[in-house]
CSV table of C-alpha atoms and ligand atoms in Angstrom, one decimal:
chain,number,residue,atom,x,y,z
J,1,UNK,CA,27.8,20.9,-26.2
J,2,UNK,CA,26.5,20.9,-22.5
J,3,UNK,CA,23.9,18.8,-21.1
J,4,UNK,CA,22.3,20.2,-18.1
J,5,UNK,CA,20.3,17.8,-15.7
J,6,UNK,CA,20.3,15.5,-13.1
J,7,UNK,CA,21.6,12.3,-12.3
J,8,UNK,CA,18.4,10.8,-11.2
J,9,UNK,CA,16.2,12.2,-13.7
J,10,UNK,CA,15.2,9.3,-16.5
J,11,UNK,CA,14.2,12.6,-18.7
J,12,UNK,CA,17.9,13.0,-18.7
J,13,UNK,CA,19.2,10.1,-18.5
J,14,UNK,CA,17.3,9.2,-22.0
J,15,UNK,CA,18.9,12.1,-23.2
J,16,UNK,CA,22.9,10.7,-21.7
J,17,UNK,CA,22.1,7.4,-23.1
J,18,UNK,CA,21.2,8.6,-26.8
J,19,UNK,CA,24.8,10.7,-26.0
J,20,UNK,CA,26.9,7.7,-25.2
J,21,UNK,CA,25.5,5.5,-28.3
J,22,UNK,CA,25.9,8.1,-30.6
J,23,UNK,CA,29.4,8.8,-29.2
J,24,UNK,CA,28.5,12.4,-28.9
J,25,UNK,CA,31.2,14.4,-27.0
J,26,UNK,CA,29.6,16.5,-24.3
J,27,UNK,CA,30.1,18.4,-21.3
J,28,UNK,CA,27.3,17.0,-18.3
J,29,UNK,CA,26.5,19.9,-16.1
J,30,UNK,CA,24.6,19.1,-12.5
J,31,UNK,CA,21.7,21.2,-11.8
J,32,UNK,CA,18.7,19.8,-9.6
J,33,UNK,CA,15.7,21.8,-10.7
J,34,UNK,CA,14.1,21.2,-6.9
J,35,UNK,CA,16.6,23.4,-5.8
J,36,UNK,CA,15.7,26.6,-4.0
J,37,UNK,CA,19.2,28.2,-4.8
J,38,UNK,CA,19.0,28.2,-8.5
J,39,UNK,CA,18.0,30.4,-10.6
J,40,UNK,CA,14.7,28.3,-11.8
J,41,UNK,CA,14.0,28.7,-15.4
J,42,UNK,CA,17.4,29.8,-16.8
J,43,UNK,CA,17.6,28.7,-20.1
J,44,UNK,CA,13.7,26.8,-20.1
J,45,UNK,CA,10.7,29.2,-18.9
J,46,UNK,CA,9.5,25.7,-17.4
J,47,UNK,CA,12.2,25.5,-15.0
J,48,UNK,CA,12.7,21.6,-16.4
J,49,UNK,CA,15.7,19.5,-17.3
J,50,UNK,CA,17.5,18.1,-19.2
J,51,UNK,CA,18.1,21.2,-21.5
J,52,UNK,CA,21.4,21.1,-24.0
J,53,UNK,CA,23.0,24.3,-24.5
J,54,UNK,CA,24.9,24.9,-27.7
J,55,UNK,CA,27.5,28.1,-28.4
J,56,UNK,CA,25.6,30.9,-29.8
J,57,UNK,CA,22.3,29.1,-29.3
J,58,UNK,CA,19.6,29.3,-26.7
J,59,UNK,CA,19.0,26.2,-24.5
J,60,UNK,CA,17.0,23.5,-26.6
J,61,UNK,CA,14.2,21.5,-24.3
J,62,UNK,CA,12.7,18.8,-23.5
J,63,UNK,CA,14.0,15.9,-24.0
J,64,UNK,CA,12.0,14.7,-26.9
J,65,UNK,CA,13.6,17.1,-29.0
J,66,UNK,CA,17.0,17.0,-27.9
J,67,UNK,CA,17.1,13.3,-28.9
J,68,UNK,CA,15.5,13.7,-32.2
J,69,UNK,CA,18.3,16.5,-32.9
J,70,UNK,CA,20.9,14.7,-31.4
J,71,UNK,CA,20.1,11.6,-33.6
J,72,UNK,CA,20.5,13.9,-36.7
J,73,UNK,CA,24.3,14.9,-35.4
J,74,UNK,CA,25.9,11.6,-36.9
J,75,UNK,CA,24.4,8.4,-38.7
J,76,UNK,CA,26.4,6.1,-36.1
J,77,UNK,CA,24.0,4.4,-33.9
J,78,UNK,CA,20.5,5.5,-35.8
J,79,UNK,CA,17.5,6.0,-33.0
J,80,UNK,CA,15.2,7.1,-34.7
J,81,UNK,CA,13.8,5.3,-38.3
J,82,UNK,CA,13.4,8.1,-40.8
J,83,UNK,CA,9.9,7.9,-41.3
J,84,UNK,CA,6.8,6.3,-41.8
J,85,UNK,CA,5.2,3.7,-39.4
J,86,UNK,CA,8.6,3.0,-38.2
J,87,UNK,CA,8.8,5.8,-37.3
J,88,UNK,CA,5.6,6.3,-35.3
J,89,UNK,CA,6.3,2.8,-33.6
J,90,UNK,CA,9.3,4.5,-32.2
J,91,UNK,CA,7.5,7.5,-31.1
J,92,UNK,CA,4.9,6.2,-29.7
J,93,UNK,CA,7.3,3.8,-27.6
J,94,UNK,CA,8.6,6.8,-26.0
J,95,UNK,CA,5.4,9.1,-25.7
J,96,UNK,CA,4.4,5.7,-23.2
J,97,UNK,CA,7.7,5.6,-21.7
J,98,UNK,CA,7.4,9.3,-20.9
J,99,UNK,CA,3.9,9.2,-19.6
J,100,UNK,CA,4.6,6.9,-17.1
J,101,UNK,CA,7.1,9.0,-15.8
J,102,UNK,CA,5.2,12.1,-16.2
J,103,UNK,CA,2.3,10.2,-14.0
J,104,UNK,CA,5.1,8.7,-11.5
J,105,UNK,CA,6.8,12.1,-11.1
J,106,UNK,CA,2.7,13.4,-10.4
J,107,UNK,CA,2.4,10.5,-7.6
J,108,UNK,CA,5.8,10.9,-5.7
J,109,UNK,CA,5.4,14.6,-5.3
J,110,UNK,CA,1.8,14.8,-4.1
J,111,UNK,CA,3.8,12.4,-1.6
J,112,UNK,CA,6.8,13.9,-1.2
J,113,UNK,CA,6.7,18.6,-2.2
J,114,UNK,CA,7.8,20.1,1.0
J,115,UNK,CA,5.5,23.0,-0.3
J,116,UNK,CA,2.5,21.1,0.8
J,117,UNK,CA,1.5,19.7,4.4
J,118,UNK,CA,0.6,16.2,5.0
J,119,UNK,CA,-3.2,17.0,5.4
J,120,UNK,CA,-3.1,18.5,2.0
J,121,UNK,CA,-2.1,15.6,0.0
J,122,UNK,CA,-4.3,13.7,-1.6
J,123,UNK,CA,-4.5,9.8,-1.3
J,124,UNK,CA,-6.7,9.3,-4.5
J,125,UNK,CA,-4.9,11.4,-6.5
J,126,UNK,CA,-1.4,9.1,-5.9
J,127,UNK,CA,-3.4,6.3,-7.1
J,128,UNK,CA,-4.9,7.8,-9.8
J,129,UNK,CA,-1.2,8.8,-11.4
J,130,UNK,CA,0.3,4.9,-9.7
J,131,UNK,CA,-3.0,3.4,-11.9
J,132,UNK,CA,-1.4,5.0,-15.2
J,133,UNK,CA,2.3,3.5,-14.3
J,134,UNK,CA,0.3,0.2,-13.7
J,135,UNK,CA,-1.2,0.4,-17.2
J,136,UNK,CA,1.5,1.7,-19.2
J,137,UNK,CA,4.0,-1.1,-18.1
J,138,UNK,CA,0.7,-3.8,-18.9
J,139,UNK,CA,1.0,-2.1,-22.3
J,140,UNK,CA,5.1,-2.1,-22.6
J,141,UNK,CA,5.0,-5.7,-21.6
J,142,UNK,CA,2.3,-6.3,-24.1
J,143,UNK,CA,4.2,-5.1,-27.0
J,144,UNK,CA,7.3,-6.2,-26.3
J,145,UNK,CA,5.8,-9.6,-26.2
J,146,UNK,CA,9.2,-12.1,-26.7
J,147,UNK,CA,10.8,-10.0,-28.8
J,148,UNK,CA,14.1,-9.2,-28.6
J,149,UNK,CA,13.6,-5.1,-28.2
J,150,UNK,CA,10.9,-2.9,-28.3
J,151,UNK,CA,10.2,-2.8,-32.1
J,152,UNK,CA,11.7,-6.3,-33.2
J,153,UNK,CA,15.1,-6.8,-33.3
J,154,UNK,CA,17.0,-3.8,-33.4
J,155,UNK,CA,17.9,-1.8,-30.3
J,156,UNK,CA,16.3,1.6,-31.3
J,157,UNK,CA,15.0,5.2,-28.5
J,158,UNK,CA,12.0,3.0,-27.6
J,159,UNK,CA,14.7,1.1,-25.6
J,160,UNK,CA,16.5,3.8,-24.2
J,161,UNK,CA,13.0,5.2,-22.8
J,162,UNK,CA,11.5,1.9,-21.4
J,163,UNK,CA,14.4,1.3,-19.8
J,164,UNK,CA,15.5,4.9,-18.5
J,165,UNK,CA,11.8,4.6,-17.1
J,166,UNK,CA,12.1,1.1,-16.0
J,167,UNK,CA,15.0,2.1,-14.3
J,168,UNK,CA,13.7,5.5,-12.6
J,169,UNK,CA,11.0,2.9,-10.9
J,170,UNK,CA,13.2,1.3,-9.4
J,171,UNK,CA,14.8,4.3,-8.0
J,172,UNK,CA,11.6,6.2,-7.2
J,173,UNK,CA,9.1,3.3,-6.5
J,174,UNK,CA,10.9,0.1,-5.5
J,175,UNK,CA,7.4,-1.5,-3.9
J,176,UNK,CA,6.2,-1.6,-7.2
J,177,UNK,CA,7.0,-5.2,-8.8
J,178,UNK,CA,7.0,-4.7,-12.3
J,179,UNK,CA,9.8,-7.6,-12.7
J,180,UNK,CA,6.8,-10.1,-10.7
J,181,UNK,CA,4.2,-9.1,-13.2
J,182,UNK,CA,6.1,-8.3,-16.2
J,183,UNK,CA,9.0,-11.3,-16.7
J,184,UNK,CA,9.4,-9.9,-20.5
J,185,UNK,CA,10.5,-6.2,-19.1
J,186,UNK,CA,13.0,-7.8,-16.3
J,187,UNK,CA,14.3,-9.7,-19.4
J,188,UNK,CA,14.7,-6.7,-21.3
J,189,UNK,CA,16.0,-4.2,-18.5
J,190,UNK,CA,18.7,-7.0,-17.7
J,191,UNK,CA,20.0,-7.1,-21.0
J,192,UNK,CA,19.7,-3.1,-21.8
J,193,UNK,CA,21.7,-2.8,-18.0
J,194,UNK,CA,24.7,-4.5,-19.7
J,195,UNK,CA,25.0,-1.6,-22.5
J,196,UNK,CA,27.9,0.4,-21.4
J,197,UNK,CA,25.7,3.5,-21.9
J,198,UNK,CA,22.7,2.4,-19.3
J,199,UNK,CA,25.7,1.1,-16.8
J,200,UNK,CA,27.7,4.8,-16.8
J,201,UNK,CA,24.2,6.6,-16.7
J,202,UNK,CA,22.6,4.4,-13.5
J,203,UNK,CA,20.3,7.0,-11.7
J,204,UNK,CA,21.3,7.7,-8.3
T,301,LIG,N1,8.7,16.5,-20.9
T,301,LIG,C1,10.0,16.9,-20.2
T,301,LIG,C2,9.9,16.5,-18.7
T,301,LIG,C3,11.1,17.0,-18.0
T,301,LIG,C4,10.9,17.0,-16.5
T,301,LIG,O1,9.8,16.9,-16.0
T,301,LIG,N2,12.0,17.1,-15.7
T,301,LIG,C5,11.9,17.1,-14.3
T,301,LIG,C6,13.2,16.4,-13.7
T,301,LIG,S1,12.9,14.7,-13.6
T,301,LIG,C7,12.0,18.5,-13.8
T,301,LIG,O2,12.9,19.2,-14.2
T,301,LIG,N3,11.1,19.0,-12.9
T,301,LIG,C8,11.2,20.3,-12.3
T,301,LIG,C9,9.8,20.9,-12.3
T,301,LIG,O3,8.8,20.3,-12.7
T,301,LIG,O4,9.7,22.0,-11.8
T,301,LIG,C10,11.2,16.3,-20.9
T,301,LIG,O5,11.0,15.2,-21.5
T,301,LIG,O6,12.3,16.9,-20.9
């Protein structure tokens, strides 16, 4: 199995995480999809990572579905519950955790896409997408409330999202003080930073 991605990518890094509880052997492959000299799209017409490419198979994206497969691979380490409202807790965990990136990733490169001049990016629109980050961490500290992880006391993919996106942040936008407003995330992202698979998988 290879996993092809980036080492600052939380997308990805969700996807390494899930790898490392699971003890899921793997070959990690570095491709930066901002890259001019790639080939852009081998493998996912969207030109995205993380993709996991399988013998015989074509390249499975994104990384929603990657970790749902992956957690069917072995029962060490269950995500994902089964079913049910559980189930929908965890999903829904994640869905946040990725929109905040997906509105994050929107922000930075209407600051930051070489293919566009200064004059033609556009100041509302970076605080339009920084206005969802703001609100989606209200909501993650909201439901974590003072418990122990995401959905109560197990460690479950709602962890490995909020902090994979916690940690992106960090990386990406370290002017925005989520640990200040948030105490209950800091808490959270302290203790989820001692897992062996968030310390290997720190975005750079
Ligand atoms: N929903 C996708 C998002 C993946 C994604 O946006 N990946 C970024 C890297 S952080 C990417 O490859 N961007 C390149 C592009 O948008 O062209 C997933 O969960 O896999």
């Amino acid at each position: 199995m290879k996993l092809i991605g980036s080492t600052s990518s939380a997308y990805v890094r969700k996807v390494r995480i899930v790898l490392a509880e699971k003890r899921l052997e793997y070959q990690f492959v570095q491709e930066n999809p901002w890259d001019q000299e790639q080939t852009p799209g081998t493998g996912n017409p969207l030109g995205k990572v993380p993709r996991l490419v399988m013998d015989g198979c074509d390249a499975m994206f994104d990384s929603r579905v990657i970790v749902e497969y992956l957690d069917t691979l072995s029962p060490v380490g269950k995500l994902i519950p089964g079913t049910g409202r559980e189930r929908a807790e965890v999903k829904s965990w994640e869905a946040l955790a990725d929109g905040l990136l997906d509105a994050g990733a929107l922000a930075r490169l209407e600051a930051t896409w070489p293919g566009r001049s200064s004059d033609q990016r556009c100041q509302a629109w970076m605080e339009r997408q920084l206005g969802k980050v703001r609100a989606a961490l209200a909501v993650m500290s909201q439901g974590l409330g003072d418990k122990s992880y995401c959905c109560g006391v197990h460690f479950t993919l709602a962890d490995v999202c909020v902090g994979s996106a916690l940690g992106w942040l960090d990386l990406r936008f370290p002017e925005i003080a989520w640990r200040d407003e948030h105490p209950n995330l800091a808490l959270l992202f302290a203790k989820l930073a001692e897992r062996p698979s968030f310390a290997s998988t720190r975005p750079e």
